[in-house]
């Protein structure tokens, strides 16, 4: 597979008084040239840190400690900052976790569009005006609303505007961090439909960061499951969600209330993710995993278990037998 | 089976911020956040209230808890009208109807131990000190924080989010309430721990025969914990009935859109256009007739002229739509 983005063993650490927080600690996955990749995992597992590292917009306290991220043939980790900046907006674009952060509250939306299109994209002011209107139309906003201030927009409209802004210079990869998390279901669905529609029309690649497997099932073509700073499973959405190989993915699917599934108990994953300050050796999920064995004290590598389906679990070969057990609450109870 | 807690035609109007035009016309617009809500919940039963943000769910909860004064309408608890109670007369009601806070991370005083946080409501409601420890342990057991002594001397920052939310629930249960009202009880928690808290809520309701009201924008969650549901739109209940029936065959066009919009964790699912137009209208400029008509794919002439009342459409089911 010729990947647009190939992330290998990426590690991102935050410097803190108590020592380095290993927010991303050896993450590997690929993103094909077209389609939507869901990056899913619990709060604090490193999703936003990973997205920001790829965009080169990490906070000052964070730095890339190891690994590579080859995008269109060039390693973003070693690329000179000036070269990297040239990629921003043009090839790689970002919608941060809260849409309000993407928009400048003291500038009209038209001015923010102009800034990107004229200063970064080199368009004339007239051409920029036409393009801004077209971008607004693409995300389902009226061109007349370009004159508005961000605070005049509802949450859903702000999210649409941030997506329009990110797509201004036709990037090859859009990273959207929790684009629908704070929104009501109807608005959430409308935004996901905008993203799916834009992906299909423009043929670009998107990374959709979320903690919601239902959002992944609805909108994504591929999924990368993260746990405690690592990728534990990845592959096509159907393969991963319908026949998960990692016990954490199995647990996530069973913990999720399903509108169409009849009653029954939801199955919680007992315990909490480990601290990333001093992560345990061996499998990071072992403390919560009902299937842990002695060998799980050794680190399971992320391997291609089936074509295009990667997993980091010693017991992945037994997954078909573990899946029915994982759907019973008694298995997870301690 | 009588209702333990009931609301009768509750209305809450807030003065809206005035525009220049209103001031020149000398008008004082009001925003009816809750506009004629009636509901009832029996002991051992759970009712879910769903709807989009701004539809009046939380205000309804605050009216039921008497944290907010209703503009009109009444709240009945064990058959008694509690709307007129004031001050000390309200105390017994306060101990029997408990709120479960949404955000476990700021519901507890960070400097208090868990024991102290649980003892406080007991002290407020006059439970003698020698009975407090037993009550605290009982509540911790109900929320499956076993053994209690492993948690009671800790501070909030030493617990996980799921454990904290169980403590918040234990604090609601410690006064031996007859009813609990939970506003988005798990929305701040990770999916993997949500399930545990929901199971605990459900068991506590069954074991203690509580009347429970859950408020959420998540219909999938409501389906899991509530046998009955009320769907709110712009301050009104537009549909109610047994949750499974309402989800399987929604009678109101708004419910139909809401059900269609809920993502399910399965790859094969309907991805067609939602049967709804636009976004929530400005609360002060609601359309005439049916408040949903400007978003409704089925709207016809009568909908602009006449507001459809909430009426019985089948045993146990109600809807406010001319076509239902
Ligand atoms: N500035 C910082 N200094 C120290 N640690 C940090 C900092 N920012 C984040 N972290 C830690 O890094 C880890 C990963 O955080 P990150 O925000 O990437 O997670 P996330 O998966 O995006 O979570 P969420 O779903 O809550 O958005 C967490 O343990 C977090 O506490
Ligand atoms: S490696 Fe072991 S502990 Fe880790 S997920 Fe697999 S079985 Fe569980
Ligand atoms: Mg994040």
Tab-separated table of N, CA, C and O and ligand atoms in Angstrom, chain A residues 47-48 97 177-178 209, ligand 3:
chain	number	residue	atom	x	y	z
A	47	UNK	N	-4.234	10.957	21.801
A	47	UNK	CA	-4.745	11.243	20.459
A	47	UNK	C	-4.419	12.669	20.019
A	47	UNK	O	-3.886	12.882	18.932
A	48	UNK	N	-4.744	13.638	20.876
A	48	UNK	CA	-4.506	15.033	20.490
A	48	UNK	C	-3.022	15.310	20.371
A	48	UNK	O	-2.583	16.026	19.462
A	97	UNK	N	-9.182	20.658	18.778
A	97	UNK	CA	-10.230	19.976	19.544
A	97	UNK	C	-11.454	20.841	19.827
A	97	UNK	O	-12.563	20.361	19.764
A	177	UNK	N	-9.593	17.106	15.206
A	177	UNK	CA	-9.533	16.574	16.566
A	177	UNK	C	-10.906	16.708	17.233
A	177	UNK	O	-11.341	17.819	17.519
A	178	UNK	N	-11.583	15.599	17.457
A	178	UNK	CA	-12.911	15.574	18.093
A	178	UNK	C	-13.857	16.607	17.465
A	178	UNK	O	-14.423	17.443	18.177
A	209	UNK	N	-10.192	12.312	14.858
A	209	UNK	CA	-9.885	11.894	16.220
A	209	UNK	C	-11.185	11.854	17.016
A	209	UNK	O	-11.971	12.805	16.981
C	3	LIG	MG1	-7.769	15.165	22.814
